């Protein structure tokens, strides 16, 4: 189950990036579960990673390698079917073995290979299967491999998430393309389950990191399916420089602004795609909180609503149970909240104000507002000028089924 048709527009190759998607048989025989990304020499690469203290072995190794190669890796290696998380020292050794095997085949340093994994936590990584699939992956590298790769990194996803944007600036054409996976264990608290973005713009590494961190904060850090932060979250941005522009090294300027806008738009598109494909989702829900004293308190209210099982189950039932919204707002921890000023809307239908049901509200209005696949919950706090928006889903029977059966 997913919200919206999920049709993908044409995915544009990024000069300097080639991809391959092959089968290693990690969890299911014949499934294409191993993705290899080759980056042209001179490419700059940055990332944001999970804040979960039990971060997976590939997260630890990828961070180390990214630092050791000064942000200029040659390959990204992604497997699904096994998270290599909760695996201790053997898991670290396994992630390093995969990197070393690819490095030996390609003549690069092991630190030039960044490993990534997603799948079941706590199981040993089938390293030999991955190593045996590497020659096929190297043979199959191609510039237009984005769609196959977007499918190859999926786990409980029902459809691939990928998007491309092109833009023109100061006489040159540029492109940015990205893909992401994730449908459950989604409250990224950094980026997302896995996301890979690439552009042909030449950008310095420090500025690239700043751009990615900002874009992730405004997109992937504004989504939640179930409030759980994964052990394996990683979002990587590559700038190949193949467009031939003078490297962008500072904020400001036409190209910086154009890239920043395109990157943020791409990340929002991918982040919303994850929510639309949330496990068992039947609703795509925008929670918009206006009138806060600061952005953080707006986010506190929005995420309290988005994480409430009672709100999420009411959304699944298309039940305008506005009392659950009031309860969530009230426990969000806002100091000195004057509930008499708070307005609550469902798809522009005012349902509560002055601390109680709005005098104009009729139950049939709420039922009609809750019926569509896409719903906006808008909260007006009227205590400041700040606002924040979060995207989430309902909780359905299928969410329970998918996660109950995940390991079986």
Short mmCIF file of C-alpha atoms in Angstrom, two decimals:
data_model
loop_
_atom_site.label_atom_id
_atom_site.label_comp_id
_atom_site.label_asym_id
_atom_site.label_seq_id
_atom_site.Cartn_x
_atom_site.Cartn_y
_atom_site.Cartn_z
CA UNK A 1 0.00 0.00 0.00
CA UNK A 2 1.28 3.47 -0.87
CA UNK A 3 -0.17 6.93 -1.38
CA UNK A 4 -0.12 8.44 -4.87
CA UNK A 5 0.82 6.72 -8.10
CA UNK A 6 4.59 6.89 -7.53
CA UNK A 7 5.39 7.34 -11.20
CA UNK A 8 8.97 8.47 -11.74
CA UNK A 9 9.96 11.12 -14.26
CA UNK A 10 13.00 10.47 -16.44
CA UNK A 11 16.18 10.09 -14.41
CA UNK A 12 19.11 12.04 -15.78
CA UNK A 13 22.62 10.58 -15.76
CA UNK A 14 25.17 12.59 -13.81
CA UNK A 15 28.47 12.89 -15.69
CA UNK A 16 31.16 11.28 -13.59
CA UNK A 17 28.88 8.68 -11.96
CA UNK A 18 28.23 5.12 -13.13
CA UNK A 19 26.06 2.56 -11.36
CA UNK A 20 25.50 -1.19 -11.41
CA UNK A 21 22.86 -3.35 -9.73
CA UNK A 22 23.43 -7.09 -9.47
CA UNK A 23 22.33 -10.12 -7.49
CA UNK A 24 24.45 -11.41 -4.63
CA UNK A 25 21.71 -13.61 -3.15
CA UNK A 26 22.13 -12.02 0.28
CA UNK A 27 18.62 -12.79 1.54
CA UNK A 28 16.68 -14.08 -1.47
CA UNK A 29 18.22 -15.93 -4.42
CA UNK A 30 18.02 -13.99 -7.66
CA UNK A 31 17.06 -10.68 -6.09
CA UNK A 32 19.17 -7.74 -7.23
CA UNK A 33 20.49 -6.68 -3.87
CA UNK A 34 23.93 -5.17 -4.47
CA UNK A 35 24.49 -1.68 -5.87
CA UNK A 36 27.85 -0.26 -6.89
CA UNK A 37 28.44 3.42 -7.63
CA UNK A 38 31.66 4.47 -9.35
CA UNK A 39 32.76 8.09 -8.92
CA UNK A 40 35.05 9.86 -11.35
CA UNK A 41 38.49 10.85 -10.03
CA UNK A 42 38.37 14.24 -8.34
CA UNK A 43 34.77 13.88 -7.16
CA UNK A 44 34.00 15.38 -3.76
CA UNK A 45 31.76 13.42 -1.39
CA UNK A 46 30.09 14.27 1.92
CA UNK A 47 27.55 12.57 4.12
CA UNK A 48 25.27 12.75 7.12
CA UNK A 49 24.74 9.65 9.22
CA UNK A 50 22.54 8.18 11.92
CA UNK A 51 22.72 9.49 15.48
CA UNK A 52 21.66 6.10 16.85
CA UNK A 53 24.28 4.99 19.40
CA UNK A 54 24.03 1.44 18.03
CA UNK A 55 25.10 2.59 14.60
CA UNK A 56 25.81 -0.16 12.10
CA UNK A 57 29.31 -1.35 11.20
CA UNK A 58 29.14 0.11 7.66
CA UNK A 59 28.25 3.52 9.11
CA UNK A 60 31.37 3.44 11.28
CA UNK A 61 33.57 2.26 8.41
CA UNK A 62 32.07 4.68 5.87
CA UNK A 63 32.72 7.60 8.21
CA UNK A 64 36.30 6.46 8.77
CA UNK A 65 36.97 5.92 5.07
CA UNK A 66 35.40 9.23 4.10
CA UNK A 67 37.81 11.01 6.45
CA UNK A 68 40.81 8.89 5.40
CA UNK A 69 40.30 9.59 1.68
CA UNK A 70 39.78 13.33 2.34
CA UNK A 71 36.22 13.19 1.01
CA UNK A 72 37.22 11.76 -2.37
CA UNK A 73 36.11 8.12 -2.53
CA UNK A 74 36.17 6.10 -5.73
CA UNK A 75 33.27 3.73 -5.00
CA UNK A 76 30.11 3.42 -2.91
CA UNK A 77 29.04 -0.18 -2.23
CA UNK A 78 25.48 -0.82 -0.99
CA UNK A 79 23.90 -4.12 0.00
CA UNK A 80 20.34 -4.85 1.05
CA UNK A 81 18.97 -7.85 2.92
CA UNK A 82 21.40 -7.49 5.83
CA UNK A 83 22.05 -4.37 7.94
CA UNK A 84 25.36 -5.56 9.44
CA UNK A 85 24.18 -3.80 12.61
CA UNK A 86 24.44 -5.15 16.15
CA UNK A 87 27.28 -7.34 14.90
CA UNK A 88 30.17 -5.97 17.00
CA UNK A 89 33.81 -6.36 16.01
CA UNK A 90 33.09 -9.13 13.46
CA UNK A 91 30.68 -6.79 11.66
CA UNK A 92 33.35 -4.09 11.42
CA UNK A 93 35.78 -6.64 10.00
CA UNK A 94 33.17 -7.77 7.48
CA UNK A 95 32.50 -4.22 6.25
CA UNK A 96 36.24 -3.67 5.87
CA UNK A 97 36.65 -6.97 4.01
CA UNK A 98 34.05 -5.92 1.43
CA UNK A 99 35.80 -2.60 0.91
CA UNK A 100 39.19 -4.27 0.63
CA UNK A 101 37.93 -6.83 -1.88
CA UNK A 102 36.56 -4.12 -4.18
CA UNK A 103 39.73 -2.08 -3.75
CA UNK A 104 41.85 -5.07 -4.78
CA UNK A 105 39.77 -5.59 -7.93
CA UNK A 106 39.97 -1.93 -8.97
CA UNK A 107 43.44 -0.90 -7.84
CA UNK A 108 42.30 1.78 -5.40
CA UNK A 109 42.97 2.11 -1.68
CA UNK A 110 40.50 0.35 0.62
CA UNK A 111 39.75 3.74 2.19
CA UNK A 112 38.41 4.85 -1.19
CA UNK A 113 35.45 2.44 -0.85
CA UNK A 114 32.49 3.46 1.32
CA UNK A 115 30.29 0.51 2.42
CA UNK A 116 26.56 0.79 3.20
CA UNK A 117 24.06 -1.84 4.31
CA UNK A 118 20.34 -2.12 5.02
CA UNK A 119 18.12 -4.99 6.07
CA UNK A 120 17.81 -7.28 9.08
CA UNK A 121 19.70 -6.24 12.22
CA UNK A 122 21.83 -8.68 14.19
CA UNK A 123 22.73 -11.19 11.47
CA UNK A 124 26.29 -11.78 10.18
CA UNK A 125 26.97 -10.19 6.79
CA UNK A 126 27.38 -12.84 4.05
CA UNK A 127 30.68 -11.36 2.92
CA UNK A 128 31.64 -14.10 0.48
CA UNK A 129 28.40 -13.67 -1.49
CA UNK A 130 29.10 -9.95 -1.83
CA UNK A 131 32.71 -10.48 -2.87
CA UNK A 132 31.71 -13.04 -5.50
CA UNK A 133 29.21 -10.58 -7.01
CA UNK A 134 31.72 -7.71 -7.35
CA UNK A 135 33.16 -8.68 -10.76
CA UNK A 136 29.68 -8.70 -12.29
CA UNK A 137 28.98 -5.32 -10.75
CA UNK A 138 32.13 -3.82 -12.21
CA UNK A 139 31.25 -5.21 -15.64
CA UNK A 140 27.71 -3.80 -15.50
CA UNK A 141 28.56 -0.19 -14.56
CA UNK A 142 26.62 2.31 -16.67
CA UNK A 143 25.75 5.99 -16.56
CA UNK A 144 22.00 5.42 -16.83
CA UNK A 145 21.80 2.92 -13.99
CA UNK A 146 19.90 5.11 -11.53
CA UNK A 147 16.47 3.47 -11.83
CA UNK A 148 17.80 -0.06 -11.41
CA UNK A 149 19.87 1.11 -8.43
CA UNK A 150 16.85 2.80 -6.82
CA UNK A 151 15.08 -0.57 -6.98
CA UNK A 152 18.16 -2.44 -5.83
CA UNK A 153 18.44 -0.56 -2.53
CA UNK A 154 14.82 -1.24 -1.53
CA UNK A 155 13.85 -3.44 1.43
CA UNK A 156 10.20 -3.18 2.54
CA UNK A 157 9.67 -0.37 0.04
CA UNK A 158 6.96 -1.09 -2.51
CA UNK A 159 8.41 1.19 -5.20
CA UNK A 160 11.65 2.99 -6.01
CA UNK A 161 12.19 6.61 -4.99
CA UNK A 162 14.34 8.69 -7.33
CA UNK A 163 14.26 12.12 -8.92
CA UNK A 164 16.28 14.38 -11.22
CA UNK A 165 16.48 18.12 -11.76
CA UNK A 166 18.36 20.11 -14.36
CA UNK A 167 19.14 23.82 -14.16
CA UNK A 168 20.93 26.46 -16.21
CA UNK A 169 23.21 29.07 -14.72
CA UNK A 170 25.67 31.52 -16.21
CA UNK A 171 25.88 29.82 -19.58
CA UNK A 172 26.15 26.20 -18.36
CA UNK A 173 23.69 23.36 -17.85
CA UNK A 174 23.82 21.31 -14.66
CA UNK A 175 22.10 18.21 -13.32
CA UNK A 176 21.38 16.71 -9.92
CA UNK A 177 19.92 13.22 -9.46
CA UNK A 178 19.17 11.25 -6.33
CA UNK A 179 17.60 8.08 -5.00
CA UNK A 180 16.46 7.01 -1.55
CA UNK A 181 15.04 3.98 0.21
CA UNK A 182 13.05 3.59 3.39
CA UNK A 183 9.51 2.72 4.38
CA UNK A 184 9.75 1.86 8.08
CA UNK A 185 12.05 2.59 11.02
CA UNK A 186 11.81 6.17 9.77
CA UNK A 187 12.45 9.08 11.97
CA UNK A 188 15.81 9.87 10.46
CA UNK A 189 17.14 12.37 13.02
CA UNK A 190 19.88 13.14 10.49
CA UNK A 191 18.98 12.13 6.97
CA UNK A 192 17.12 8.97 5.98
CA UNK A 193 17.53 5.23 5.80
CA UNK A 194 19.71 5.43 2.69
CA UNK A 195 19.97 8.23 0.13
CA UNK A 196 22.48 8.88 -2.62
CA UNK A 197 22.61 12.21 -4.45
CA UNK A 198 24.98 13.39 -7.17
CA UNK A 199 25.57 16.54 -9.20
CA UNK A 200 28.05 17.53 -11.88
CA UNK A 201 28.67 20.94 -10.27
CA UNK A 202 32.19 21.48 -8.92
CA UNK A 203 31.91 22.38 -5.21
CA UNK A 204 34.45 22.48 -2.40
CA UNK A 205 34.05 19.81 0.25
CA UNK A 206 33.29 22.14 3.21
CA UNK A 207 30.60 23.97 1.25
CA UNK A 208 29.16 20.70 -0.04
CA UNK A 209 28.85 19.45 3.55
CA UNK A 210 27.08 22.63 4.61
CA UNK A 211 24.66 22.37 1.70
CA UNK A 212 23.83 18.73 2.44
CA UNK A 213 23.39 19.29 6.17
CA UNK A 214 21.00 22.16 5.52
CA UNK A 215 19.03 20.26 2.89
CA UNK A 216 18.74 17.15 5.09
CA UNK A 217 17.51 19.24 8.02
CA UNK A 218 14.73 20.74 5.89
CA UNK A 219 13.63 17.47 4.28
CA UNK A 220 14.69 14.09 5.66
CA UNK A 221 14.69 15.46 9.21
CA UNK A 222 11.08 16.52 8.75
CA UNK A 223 9.61 13.08 8.12
CA UNK A 224 8.51 10.22 10.36
CA UNK A 225 6.73 6.94 9.78
CA UNK A 226 6.96 5.37 13.21
CA UNK A 227 9.33 7.51 15.29
CA UNK A 228 12.17 4.97 15.14
CA UNK A 229 15.67 6.10 14.14
CA UNK A 230 17.51 3.43 12.18
CA UNK A 231 20.96 2.09 13.00
CA UNK A 232 21.99 2.44 9.34
CA UNK A 233 20.85 5.89 8.22
CA UNK A 234 23.14 7.50 5.67
CA UNK A 235 22.73 10.25 3.13
CA UNK A 236 25.57 10.92 0.72
CA UNK A 237 26.08 13.79 -1.73
CA UNK A 238 28.64 13.60 -4.54
CA UNK A 239 29.85 16.52 -6.65
CA UNK A 240 31.80 15.24 -9.65
CA UNK A 241 32.78 18.63 -11.10
CA UNK A 242 32.23 17.21 -14.59
CA UNK A 243 30.28 20.31 -15.67
CA UNK A 244 33.57 22.19 -15.84
CA UNK A 245 32.63 25.21 -13.75
CA UNK A 246 35.07 26.96 -11.46
CA UNK A 247 34.56 25.28 -8.05
CA UNK A 248 31.96 26.92 -5.85
CA UNK A 249 33.73 27.64 -2.58
CA UNK A 250 31.52 30.14 -0.76
CA UNK A 251 27.89 30.91 -0.05
CA UNK A 252 26.22 33.42 -2.30
CA UNK A 253 26.44 33.86 -6.03
CA UNK A 254 24.16 32.63 -8.80
CA UNK A 255 25.47 29.06 -9.05
CA UNK A 256 25.54 28.53 -5.29
CA UNK A 257 21.94 29.69 -5.04
CA UNK A 258 20.82 27.57 -7.99
CA UNK A 259 22.48 24.43 -6.60
CA UNK A 260 21.15 25.06 -3.10
CA UNK A 261 17.60 25.44 -4.41
CA UNK A 262 17.85 22.32 -6.58
CA UNK A 263 19.36 20.22 -3.80
CA UNK A 264 16.67 21.20 -1.31
CA UNK A 265 13.91 20.53 -3.84
CA UNK A 266 15.41 17.11 -4.63
CA UNK A 267 15.68 16.17 -0.95
CA UNK A 268 12.09 17.23 -0.21
CA UNK A 269 10.85 15.20 -3.19
CA UNK A 270 12.71 12.10 -2.01
CA UNK A 271 11.72 12.59 1.64
CA UNK A 272 8.06 12.92 0.76
CA UNK A 273 8.41 9.84 -1.44
CA UNK A 274 9.53 7.85 1.60
CA UNK A 275 6.46 8.96 3.52
CA UNK A 276 4.12 8.15 0.63
CA UNK A 277 5.58 4.64 0.59
CA UNK A 278 5.55 4.24 4.37
CA UNK A 279 4.86 0.71 5.56
CA UNK A 280 1.13 0.13 5.29
CA UNK A 281 0.44 3.82 4.63
CA UNK A 282 -2.95 4.85 3.30
CA UNK A 283 -2.62 8.58 4.12
CA UNK A 284 0.02 11.20 3.35
CA UNK A 285 -0.24 13.71 6.18
CA UNK A 286 1.23 17.21 6.38
CA UNK A 287 1.45 18.59 9.90
CA UNK A 288 1.92 22.35 9.74
CA UNK A 289 2.47 24.33 12.93
CA UNK A 290 2.39 28.14 12.73
CA UNK A 291 2.80 30.93 15.24
CA UNK A 292 5.48 29.48 17.50
CA UNK A 293 7.99 31.46 19.54
CA UNK A 294 10.76 29.52 17.80
CA UNK A 295 11.09 26.78 15.21
CA UNK A 296 11.93 24.09 17.74
CA UNK A 297 8.67 24.41 19.63
CA UNK A 298 6.80 24.22 16.33
CA UNK A 299 8.70 21.01 15.56
CA UNK A 300 7.96 19.68 19.05
CA UNK A 301 4.23 20.10 18.46
CA UNK A 302 4.37 18.73 14.92
CA UNK A 303 6.33 15.60 15.88
CA UNK A 304 4.20 14.96 18.97
CA UNK A 305 1.16 14.87 16.69
CA UNK A 306 2.94 12.85 14.00
CA UNK A 307 4.20 10.24 16.51
CA UNK A 308 0.94 9.79 18.41
CA UNK A 309 -0.43 6.26 17.84
CA UNK A 310 -3.89 7.55 18.71
CA UNK A 311 -3.71 10.30 16.09
CA UNK A 312 -2.22 7.92 13.50
CA UNK A 313 -4.90 5.26 14.01
CA UNK A 314 -7.62 7.91 13.79
CA UNK A 315 -6.11 9.00 10.48
CA UNK A 316 -6.28 5.41 9.23
CA UNK A 317 -9.96 5.24 10.20
CA UNK A 318 -10.66 8.69 8.66
CA UNK A 319 -12.03 9.59 12.08
CA UNK A 320 -11.89 13.34 12.91
CA UNK A 321 -11.12 12.63 16.55
CA UNK A 322 -9.92 16.16 17.31
CA UNK A 323 -9.57 15.47 21.03
CA UNK A 324 -6.48 13.39 20.22
CA UNK A 325 -4.94 16.40 18.47
CA UNK A 326 -5.62 18.65 21.46
CA UNK A 327 -4.06 16.08 23.79
CA UNK A 328 -0.93 15.82 21.61
CA UNK A 329 -0.50 19.60 21.43
CA UNK A 330 -0.96 19.89 25.17
CA UNK A 331 1.76 17.34 26.00
CA UNK A 332 4.33 18.70 23.54
CA UNK A 333 6.03 20.57 26.36
CA UNK A 334 5.52 24.19 25.29
CA UNK A 335 6.07 26.51 28.25
CA UNK A 336 3.17 28.76 29.23
CA UNK A 337 0.96 27.55 26.38
CA UNK A 338 -2.33 29.48 26.33
CA UNK A 339 -4.71 26.86 24.98
CA UNK A 340 -7.36 29.52 24.40
CA UNK A 341 -5.27 30.89 21.52
CA UNK A 342 -4.73 27.57 19.75
CA UNK A 343 -6.62 26.87 16.52
CA UNK A 344 -6.77 23.38 15.00
CA UNK A 345 -7.64 22.78 11.35
CA UNK A 346 -8.21 19.71 9.20
CA UNK A 347 -7.80 20.58 5.52
CA UNK A 348 -8.81 24.20 6.28
CA UNK A 349 -11.82 23.13 8.36
CA UNK A 350 -11.59 24.83 11.77
CA UNK A 351 -12.37 22.14 14.32
CA UNK A 352 -11.14 23.58 17.62
CA UNK A 353 -10.48 27.03 19.10
CA UNK A 354 -10.68 28.75 22.51
CA UNK A 355 -9.76 25.42 24.12
CA UNK A 356 -12.79 23.54 22.80
CA UNK A 357 -14.69 22.56 19.66
CA UNK A 358 -15.19 25.48 17.29
CA UNK A 359 -18.72 26.84 17.31
CA UNK A 360 -18.82 26.61 13.49
CA UNK A 361 -17.65 22.99 13.35
CA UNK A 362 -19.93 20.15 12.29
CA UNK A 363 -18.92 16.48 12.45
CA UNK A 364 -19.75 15.92 8.78
CA UNK A 365 -17.13 18.57 7.89
CA UNK A 366 -14.48 16.64 9.78
CA UNK A 367 -15.47 13.36 8.18
CA UNK A 368 -15.19 14.94 4.72
CA UNK A 369 -11.81 16.47 5.57
CA UNK A 370 -10.41 13.13 6.73
CA UNK A 371 -11.58 11.14 3.71
CA UNK A 372 -8.87 12.03 1.12
CA UNK A 373 -5.52 10.25 0.85
CA UNK A 374 -3.75 13.55 1.50
CA UNK A 375 -4.56 15.47 4.67
CA UNK A 376 -3.22 18.69 6.16
CA UNK A 377 -3.35 19.14 9.93
CA UNK A 378 -2.70 22.82 10.67
CA UNK A 379 -2.07 24.18 14.13
CA UNK A 380 -2.12 27.93 14.85
CA UNK A 381 -0.39 28.60 18.17
CA UNK A 382 -0.60 32.41 18.00
CA UNK A 383 2.39 32.98 20.28
CA UNK A 384 5.09 34.03 17.79
CA UNK A 385 6.14 34.23 14.13
CA UNK A 386 7.90 30.89 13.56
CA UNK A 387 6.57 27.83 11.75
CA UNK A 388 7.55 24.26 10.87
CA UNK A 389 6.17 21.46 8.71
CA UNK A 390 6.49 17.70 9.17
CA UNK A 391 5.26 14.89 6.90
CA UNK A 392 3.95 11.57 8.22
CA UNK A 393 1.51 8.70 7.66
CA UNK A 394 -1.30 6.89 9.38
CA UNK A 395 -0.93 3.52 11.15
CA UNK A 396 -2.72 0.65 9.44
CA UNK A 397 -3.19 -3.07 9.98
CA UNK A 398 -0.57 -3.59 7.27
CA UNK A 399 2.08 -1.73 9.27
CA UNK A 400 1.71 -4.28 12.06
CA UNK A 401 1.67 -7.21 9.63
CA UNK A 402 4.76 -6.04 7.70
CA UNK A 403 6.82 -5.59 10.86
CA UNK A 404 5.52 -8.73 12.54
CA UNK A 405 6.58 -10.80 9.52
CA UNK A 406 9.82 -8.95 8.71
CA UNK A 407 12.22 -11.68 9.89
CA UNK A 408 10.06 -14.67 8.93
#
